[in-house]
Coordinates of C-alpha atoms in Angstrom, one line a residue:
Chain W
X416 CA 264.7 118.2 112.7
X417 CA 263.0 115.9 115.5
X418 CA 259.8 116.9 116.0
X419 CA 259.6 115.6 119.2
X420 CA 261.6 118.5 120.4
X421 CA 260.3 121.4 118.7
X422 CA 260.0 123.3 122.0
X423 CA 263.9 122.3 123.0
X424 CA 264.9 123.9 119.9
X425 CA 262.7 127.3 120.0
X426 CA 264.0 127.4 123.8
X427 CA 267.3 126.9 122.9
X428 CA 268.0 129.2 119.9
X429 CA 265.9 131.9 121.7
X430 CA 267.6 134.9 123.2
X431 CA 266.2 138.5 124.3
X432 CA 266.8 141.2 121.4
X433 CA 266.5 144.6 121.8
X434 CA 267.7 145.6 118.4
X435 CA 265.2 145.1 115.4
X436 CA 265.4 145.1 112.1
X437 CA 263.5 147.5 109.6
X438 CA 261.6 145.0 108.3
X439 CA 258.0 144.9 109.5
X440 CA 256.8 141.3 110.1
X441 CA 253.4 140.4 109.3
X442 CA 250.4 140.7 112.0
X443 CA 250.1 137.5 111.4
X444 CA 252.8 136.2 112.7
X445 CA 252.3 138.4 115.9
X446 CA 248.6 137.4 116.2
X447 CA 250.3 133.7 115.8
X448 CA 251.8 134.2 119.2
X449 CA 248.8 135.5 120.6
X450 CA 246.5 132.0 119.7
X451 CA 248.7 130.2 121.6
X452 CA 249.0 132.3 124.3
X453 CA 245.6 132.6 124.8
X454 CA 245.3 128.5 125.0
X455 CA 247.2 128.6 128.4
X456 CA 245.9 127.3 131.5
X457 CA 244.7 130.6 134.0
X458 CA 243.5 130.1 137.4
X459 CA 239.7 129.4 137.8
X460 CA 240.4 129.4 133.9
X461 CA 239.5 133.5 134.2
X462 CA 242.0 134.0 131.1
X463 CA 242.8 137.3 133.1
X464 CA 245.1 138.0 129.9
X465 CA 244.3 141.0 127.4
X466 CA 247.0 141.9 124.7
X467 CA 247.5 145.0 123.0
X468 CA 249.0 145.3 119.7
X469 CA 250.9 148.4 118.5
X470 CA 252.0 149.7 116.3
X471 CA 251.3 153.2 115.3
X472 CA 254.5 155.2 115.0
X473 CA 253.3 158.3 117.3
X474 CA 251.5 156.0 120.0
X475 CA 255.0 153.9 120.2
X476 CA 256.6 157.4 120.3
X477 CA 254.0 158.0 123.8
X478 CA 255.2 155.1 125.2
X479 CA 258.6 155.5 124.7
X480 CA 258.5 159.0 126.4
X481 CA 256.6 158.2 129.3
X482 CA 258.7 154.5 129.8
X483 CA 262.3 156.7 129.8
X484 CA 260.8 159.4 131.8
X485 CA 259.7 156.5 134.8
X486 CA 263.1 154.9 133.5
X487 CA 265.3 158.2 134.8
X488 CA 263.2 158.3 137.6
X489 CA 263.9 154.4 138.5
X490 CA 268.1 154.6 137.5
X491 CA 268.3 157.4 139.7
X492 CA 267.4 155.9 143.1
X493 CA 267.9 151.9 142.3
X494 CA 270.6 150.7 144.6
X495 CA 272.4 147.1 145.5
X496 CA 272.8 144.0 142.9
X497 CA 270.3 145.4 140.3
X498 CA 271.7 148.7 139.8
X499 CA 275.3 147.2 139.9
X500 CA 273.8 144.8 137.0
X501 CA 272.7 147.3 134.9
X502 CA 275.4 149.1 135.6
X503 CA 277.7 146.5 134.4
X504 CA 275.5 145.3 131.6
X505 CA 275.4 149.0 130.1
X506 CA 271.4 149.6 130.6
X507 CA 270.2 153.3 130.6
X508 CA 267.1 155.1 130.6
X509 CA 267.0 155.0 127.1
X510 CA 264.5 152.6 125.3
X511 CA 265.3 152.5 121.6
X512 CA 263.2 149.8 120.8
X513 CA 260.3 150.9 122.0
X514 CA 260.2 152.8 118.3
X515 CA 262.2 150.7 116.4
X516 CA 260.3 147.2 117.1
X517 CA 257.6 147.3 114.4
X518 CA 255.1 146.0 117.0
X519 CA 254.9 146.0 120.8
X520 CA 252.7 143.5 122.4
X521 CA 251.0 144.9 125.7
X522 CA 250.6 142.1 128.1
X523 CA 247.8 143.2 131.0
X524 CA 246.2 141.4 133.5
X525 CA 243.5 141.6 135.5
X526 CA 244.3 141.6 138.8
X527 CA 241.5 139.4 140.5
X528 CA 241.0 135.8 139.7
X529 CA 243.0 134.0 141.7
X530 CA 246.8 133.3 140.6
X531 CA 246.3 136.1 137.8
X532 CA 250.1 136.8 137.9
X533 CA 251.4 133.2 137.4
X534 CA 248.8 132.6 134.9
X535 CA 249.6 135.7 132.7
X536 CA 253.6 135.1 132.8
X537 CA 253.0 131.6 131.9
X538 CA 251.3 132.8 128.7
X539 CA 254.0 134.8 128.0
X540 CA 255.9 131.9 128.0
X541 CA 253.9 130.6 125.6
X542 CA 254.3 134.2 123.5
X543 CA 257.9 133.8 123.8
X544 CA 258.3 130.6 121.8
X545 CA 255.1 130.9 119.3
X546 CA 257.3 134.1 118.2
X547 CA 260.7 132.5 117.8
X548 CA 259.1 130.1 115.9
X549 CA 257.7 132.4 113.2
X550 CA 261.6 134.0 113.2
X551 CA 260.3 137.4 115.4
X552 CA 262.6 138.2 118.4
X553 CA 261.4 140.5 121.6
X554 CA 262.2 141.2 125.3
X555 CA 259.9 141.2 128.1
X556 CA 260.8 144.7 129.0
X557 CA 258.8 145.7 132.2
X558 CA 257.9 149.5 132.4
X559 CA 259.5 151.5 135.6
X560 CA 255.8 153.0 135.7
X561 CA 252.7 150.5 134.4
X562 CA 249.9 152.9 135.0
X563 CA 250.8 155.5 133.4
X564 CA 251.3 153.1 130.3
X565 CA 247.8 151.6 130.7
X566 CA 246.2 154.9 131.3
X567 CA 248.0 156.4 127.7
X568 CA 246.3 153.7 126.3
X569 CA 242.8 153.2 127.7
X570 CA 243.4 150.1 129.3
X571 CA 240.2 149.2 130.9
X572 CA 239.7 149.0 134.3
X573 CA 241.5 146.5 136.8
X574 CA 243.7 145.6 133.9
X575 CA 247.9 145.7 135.1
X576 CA 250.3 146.1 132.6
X577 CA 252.8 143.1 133.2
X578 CA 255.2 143.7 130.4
X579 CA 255.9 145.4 127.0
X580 CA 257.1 143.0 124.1
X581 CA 258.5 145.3 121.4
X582 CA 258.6 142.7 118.3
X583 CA 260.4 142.6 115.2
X584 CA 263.4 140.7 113.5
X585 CA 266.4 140.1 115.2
X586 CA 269.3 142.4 114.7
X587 CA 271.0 142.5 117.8
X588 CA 274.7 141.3 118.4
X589 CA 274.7 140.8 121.7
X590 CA 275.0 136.7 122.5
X591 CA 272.0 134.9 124.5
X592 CA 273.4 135.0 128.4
X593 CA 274.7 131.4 129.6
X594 CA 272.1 129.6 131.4
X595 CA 273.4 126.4 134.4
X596 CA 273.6 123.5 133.5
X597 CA 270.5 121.0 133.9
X598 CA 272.3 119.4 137.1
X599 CA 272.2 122.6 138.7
X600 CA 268.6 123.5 138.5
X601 CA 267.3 119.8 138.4
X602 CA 267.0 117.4 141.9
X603 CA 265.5 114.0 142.1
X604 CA 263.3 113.1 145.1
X605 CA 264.8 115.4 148.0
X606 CA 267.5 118.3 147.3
X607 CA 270.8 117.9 148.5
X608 CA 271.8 118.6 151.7
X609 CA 274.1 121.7 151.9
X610 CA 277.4 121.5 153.6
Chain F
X1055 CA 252.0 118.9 110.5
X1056 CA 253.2 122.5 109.0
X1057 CA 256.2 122.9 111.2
X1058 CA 256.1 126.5 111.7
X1059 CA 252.7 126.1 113.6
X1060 CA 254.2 123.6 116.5
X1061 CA 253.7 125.7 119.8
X1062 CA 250.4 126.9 119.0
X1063 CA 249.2 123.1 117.9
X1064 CA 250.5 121.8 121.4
X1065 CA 248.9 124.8 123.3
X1066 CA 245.1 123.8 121.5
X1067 CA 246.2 120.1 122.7
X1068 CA 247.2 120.7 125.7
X1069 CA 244.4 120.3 128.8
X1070 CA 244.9 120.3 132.3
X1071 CA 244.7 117.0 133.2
X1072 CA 244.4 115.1 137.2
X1073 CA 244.2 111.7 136.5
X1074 CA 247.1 109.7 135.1
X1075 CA 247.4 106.6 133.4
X1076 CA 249.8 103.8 135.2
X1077 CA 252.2 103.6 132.7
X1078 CA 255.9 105.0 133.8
X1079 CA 257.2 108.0 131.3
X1080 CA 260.6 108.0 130.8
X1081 CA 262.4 110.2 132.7
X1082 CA 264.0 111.7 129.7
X1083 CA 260.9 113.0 129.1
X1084 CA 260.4 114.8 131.8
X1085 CA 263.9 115.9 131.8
X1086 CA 263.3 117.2 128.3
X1087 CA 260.6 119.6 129.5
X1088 CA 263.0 121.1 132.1
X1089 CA 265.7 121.5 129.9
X1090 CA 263.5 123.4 128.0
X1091 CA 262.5 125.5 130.9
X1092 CA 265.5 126.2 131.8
X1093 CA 266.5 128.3 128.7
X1094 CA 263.9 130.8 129.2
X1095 CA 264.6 133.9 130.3
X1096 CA 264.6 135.5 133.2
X1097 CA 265.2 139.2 135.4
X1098 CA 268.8 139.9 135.6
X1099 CA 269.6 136.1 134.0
X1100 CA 269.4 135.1 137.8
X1101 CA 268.0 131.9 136.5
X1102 CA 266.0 131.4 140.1
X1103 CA 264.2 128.6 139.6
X1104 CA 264.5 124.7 141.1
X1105 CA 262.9 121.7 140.0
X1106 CA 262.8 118.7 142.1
X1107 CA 261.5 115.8 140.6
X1108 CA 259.7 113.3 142.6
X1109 CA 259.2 109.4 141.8
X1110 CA 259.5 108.1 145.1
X1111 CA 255.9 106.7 146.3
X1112 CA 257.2 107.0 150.1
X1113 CA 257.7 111.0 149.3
X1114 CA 254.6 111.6 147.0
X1115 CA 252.3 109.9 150.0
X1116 CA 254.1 112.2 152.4
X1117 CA 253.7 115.2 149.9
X1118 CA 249.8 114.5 149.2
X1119 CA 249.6 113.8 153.2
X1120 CA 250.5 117.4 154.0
X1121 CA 248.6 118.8 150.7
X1122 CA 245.7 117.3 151.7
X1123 CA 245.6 118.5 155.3
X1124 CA 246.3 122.3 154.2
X1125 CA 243.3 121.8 151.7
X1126 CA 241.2 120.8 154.1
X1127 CA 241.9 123.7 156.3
X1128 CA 241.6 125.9 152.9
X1129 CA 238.3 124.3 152.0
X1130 CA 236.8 125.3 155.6
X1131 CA 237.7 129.1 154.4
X1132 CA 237.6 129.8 151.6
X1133 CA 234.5 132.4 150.5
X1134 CA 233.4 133.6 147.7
X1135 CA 233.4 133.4 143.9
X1136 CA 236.4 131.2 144.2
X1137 CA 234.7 128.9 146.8
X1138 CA 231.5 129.1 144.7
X1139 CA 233.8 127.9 141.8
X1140 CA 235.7 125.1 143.5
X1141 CA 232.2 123.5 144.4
X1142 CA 230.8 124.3 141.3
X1143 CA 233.6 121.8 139.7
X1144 CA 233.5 119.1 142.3
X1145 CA 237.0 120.1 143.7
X1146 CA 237.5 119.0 147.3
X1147 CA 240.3 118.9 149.9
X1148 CA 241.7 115.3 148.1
X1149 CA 244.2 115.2 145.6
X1150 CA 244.9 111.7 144.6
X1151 CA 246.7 113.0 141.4
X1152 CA 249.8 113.7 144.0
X1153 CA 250.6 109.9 144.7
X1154 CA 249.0 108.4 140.7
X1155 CA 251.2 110.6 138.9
X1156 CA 254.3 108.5 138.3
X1157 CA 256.1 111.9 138.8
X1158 CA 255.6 115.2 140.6
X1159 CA 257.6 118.4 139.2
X1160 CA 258.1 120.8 142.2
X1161 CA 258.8 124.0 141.2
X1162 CA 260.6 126.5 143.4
X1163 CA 261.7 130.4 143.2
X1164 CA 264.3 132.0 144.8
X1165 CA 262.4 135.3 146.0
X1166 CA 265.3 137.2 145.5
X1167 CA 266.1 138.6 142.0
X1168 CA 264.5 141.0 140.0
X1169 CA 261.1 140.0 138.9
X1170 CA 261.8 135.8 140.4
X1171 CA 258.0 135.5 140.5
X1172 CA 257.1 136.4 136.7
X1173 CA 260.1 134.6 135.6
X1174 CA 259.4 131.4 136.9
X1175 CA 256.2 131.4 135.7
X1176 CA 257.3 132.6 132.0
X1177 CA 259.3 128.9 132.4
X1178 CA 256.5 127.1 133.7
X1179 CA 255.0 128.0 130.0
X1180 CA 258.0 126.1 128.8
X1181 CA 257.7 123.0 130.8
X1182 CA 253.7 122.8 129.8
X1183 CA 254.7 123.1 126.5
X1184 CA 257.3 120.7 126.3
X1185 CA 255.3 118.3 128.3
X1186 CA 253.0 118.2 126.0
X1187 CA 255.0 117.9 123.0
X1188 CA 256.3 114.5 124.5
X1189 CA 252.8 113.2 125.4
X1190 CA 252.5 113.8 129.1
X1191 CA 250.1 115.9 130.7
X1192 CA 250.1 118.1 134.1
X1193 CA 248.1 120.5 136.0
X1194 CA 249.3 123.3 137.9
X1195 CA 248.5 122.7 141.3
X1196 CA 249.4 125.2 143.7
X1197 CA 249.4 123.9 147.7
X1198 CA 247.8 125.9 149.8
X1199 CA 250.6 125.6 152.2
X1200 CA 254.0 125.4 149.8
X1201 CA 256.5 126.3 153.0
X1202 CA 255.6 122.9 154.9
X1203 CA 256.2 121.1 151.4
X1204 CA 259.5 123.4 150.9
X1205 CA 260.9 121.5 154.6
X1206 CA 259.7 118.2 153.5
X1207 CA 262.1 117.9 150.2
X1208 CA 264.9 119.9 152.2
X1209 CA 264.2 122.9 150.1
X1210 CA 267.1 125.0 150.2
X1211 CA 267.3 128.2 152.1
X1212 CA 264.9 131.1 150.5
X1213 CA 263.4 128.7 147.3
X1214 CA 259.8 129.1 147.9
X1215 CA 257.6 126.4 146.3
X1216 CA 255.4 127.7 143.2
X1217 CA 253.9 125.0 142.0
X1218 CA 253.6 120.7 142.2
X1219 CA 253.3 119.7 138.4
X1220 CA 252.4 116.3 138.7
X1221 CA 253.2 114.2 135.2
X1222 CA 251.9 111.0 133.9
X1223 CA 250.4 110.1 130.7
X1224 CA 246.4 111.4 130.2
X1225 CA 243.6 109.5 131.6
X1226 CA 241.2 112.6 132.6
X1227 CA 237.6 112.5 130.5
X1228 CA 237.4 116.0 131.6
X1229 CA 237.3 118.1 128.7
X1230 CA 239.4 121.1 127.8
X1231 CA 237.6 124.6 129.4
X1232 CA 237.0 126.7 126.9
X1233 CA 238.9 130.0 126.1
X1234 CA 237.8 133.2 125.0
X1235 CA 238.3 134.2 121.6
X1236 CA 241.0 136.0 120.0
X1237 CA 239.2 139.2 119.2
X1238 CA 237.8 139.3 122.7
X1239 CA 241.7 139.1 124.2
X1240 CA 243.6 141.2 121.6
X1241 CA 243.0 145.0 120.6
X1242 CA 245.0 147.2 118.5
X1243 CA 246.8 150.5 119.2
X1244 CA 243.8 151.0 121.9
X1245 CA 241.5 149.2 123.7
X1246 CA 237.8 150.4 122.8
X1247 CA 236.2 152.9 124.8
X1248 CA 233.7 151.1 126.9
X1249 CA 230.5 152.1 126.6

């Protein structure tokens, strides 16, 4: 392998899995994913970032309930292009891997520094390839109803849940989704003008 | 190196960094990072980011021009801890690091799918790291007004500007901020009762 381009090859071979295997990965290798993260650059370098780790069976269980609860709630009034999408792509209320992943990373962020948002999804960026590289697979599934999540889980104060990252090995069939091609994401100097 | 430790030894290296070095980078190098960042994922595989990479002198003068100019009207504003911090560190309204970077990265976002914002930024992780991994360094500015920008480079229709990533080899003595550490970011199953 070229080690000049690690990063390619994480970003290449990485796709979203919701299906895990039963095999429980070491904390190790999910703290792994947390050092980096944690290394990104934040705005006013507030690291507005605070992960939680778990992976007790009955507080999983919690979260499941109260994510498909928001989750009926949400697939019964979404309308347009997203609901046609999940539609299409066979999504329902029903959050399996919110039990099955051995672990679930709880990304929050505290909602005051300035660019907290950018800052915290950039670190998940970061998340997303320190795990493929130790072989652990997720999703950045975003709960229908954040508050409820943090309040089940005594998020302190101020702090948003961006996104749940159930982790685990993969196990899921389903192929990673085409992406464009780099000449249609990529312009040099001014974009094209559009007929 | 122990290959199985890549992303989180770029993410300790990497620093944000404004001042470049005059060498020229390949472009393949910076081409590298955004084929990286274009396999991350994203809501509903929309995909909506642009990058538009700028070499041309005449365009980075007239991109720092109008940076500059909406700084300057920022600076006059801006209150605060986030004014109290930007003086604190010396910033001010002038950006040289928009026409001595041999290359700016502008990022752009359709604000249309699912979640655009948070995915963007999850790639923007990518690009840092891959960046890094091929020895150039960034910082990600944000301009104060990115819709006058967005006109300049004949943005197309609804991409809103996120972020000007200008790239060049390191030449800032600034040191790396320092980040919290892991125990004070990550808690397990719940986050302590405050006291």
């Amino acid at each position: 392998m070229d080690r000049k381009s690690v990063v390619l090859e994480l970003a290449l071979r990485r796709k979203t899995v919701r299906k895990f295997g039963p095999e429980v990965p070491r904390r190790e290798d999910v703290l792994y994913a947390l050092e980096a993260a944690k290394e990104a650059p934040s705005g006013m370098n507030a690291q507005p970032w605070r992960f939680l780790v778990v992976d007790s069976p009955e507080l999983k269980e919690m979260i499941r309930v109260a994510c498909e609860a928001a989750e009926r709630a949400f697939h019964a009034k979404v309308r347009g292009e997203w609901g046609e999408w999940l539609r299409e792509k066979g999504f329902t209320p029903d959050k399996p891997f919110l039990t099955e992943a051995p672990y679930l990373i709880l990304v929050f962020a505290r909602a005051e520094a300035p660019f907290w948002l950018q800052s915290t999804w950039l670190a998940i960026g970061y998340v997303l390839l320190a795990l493929e590289e130790r072989g652990l697979s997720t999703v950045t599934y975003t709960p229908p109803d954040p508050k409820a999540i943090g309040e089940l889980v005594g998020a302190p104060g101020g702090y948003k849940l961006q996104t749940i990252l159930p982790v685990g090995l993969p196990a899921d069939p389903k192929p990673k989704y085409q992406r464009k091609g780099l000449e249609e994401v990529v312009a040099f100097n001014r974009f094209p003008t559009e007929a």
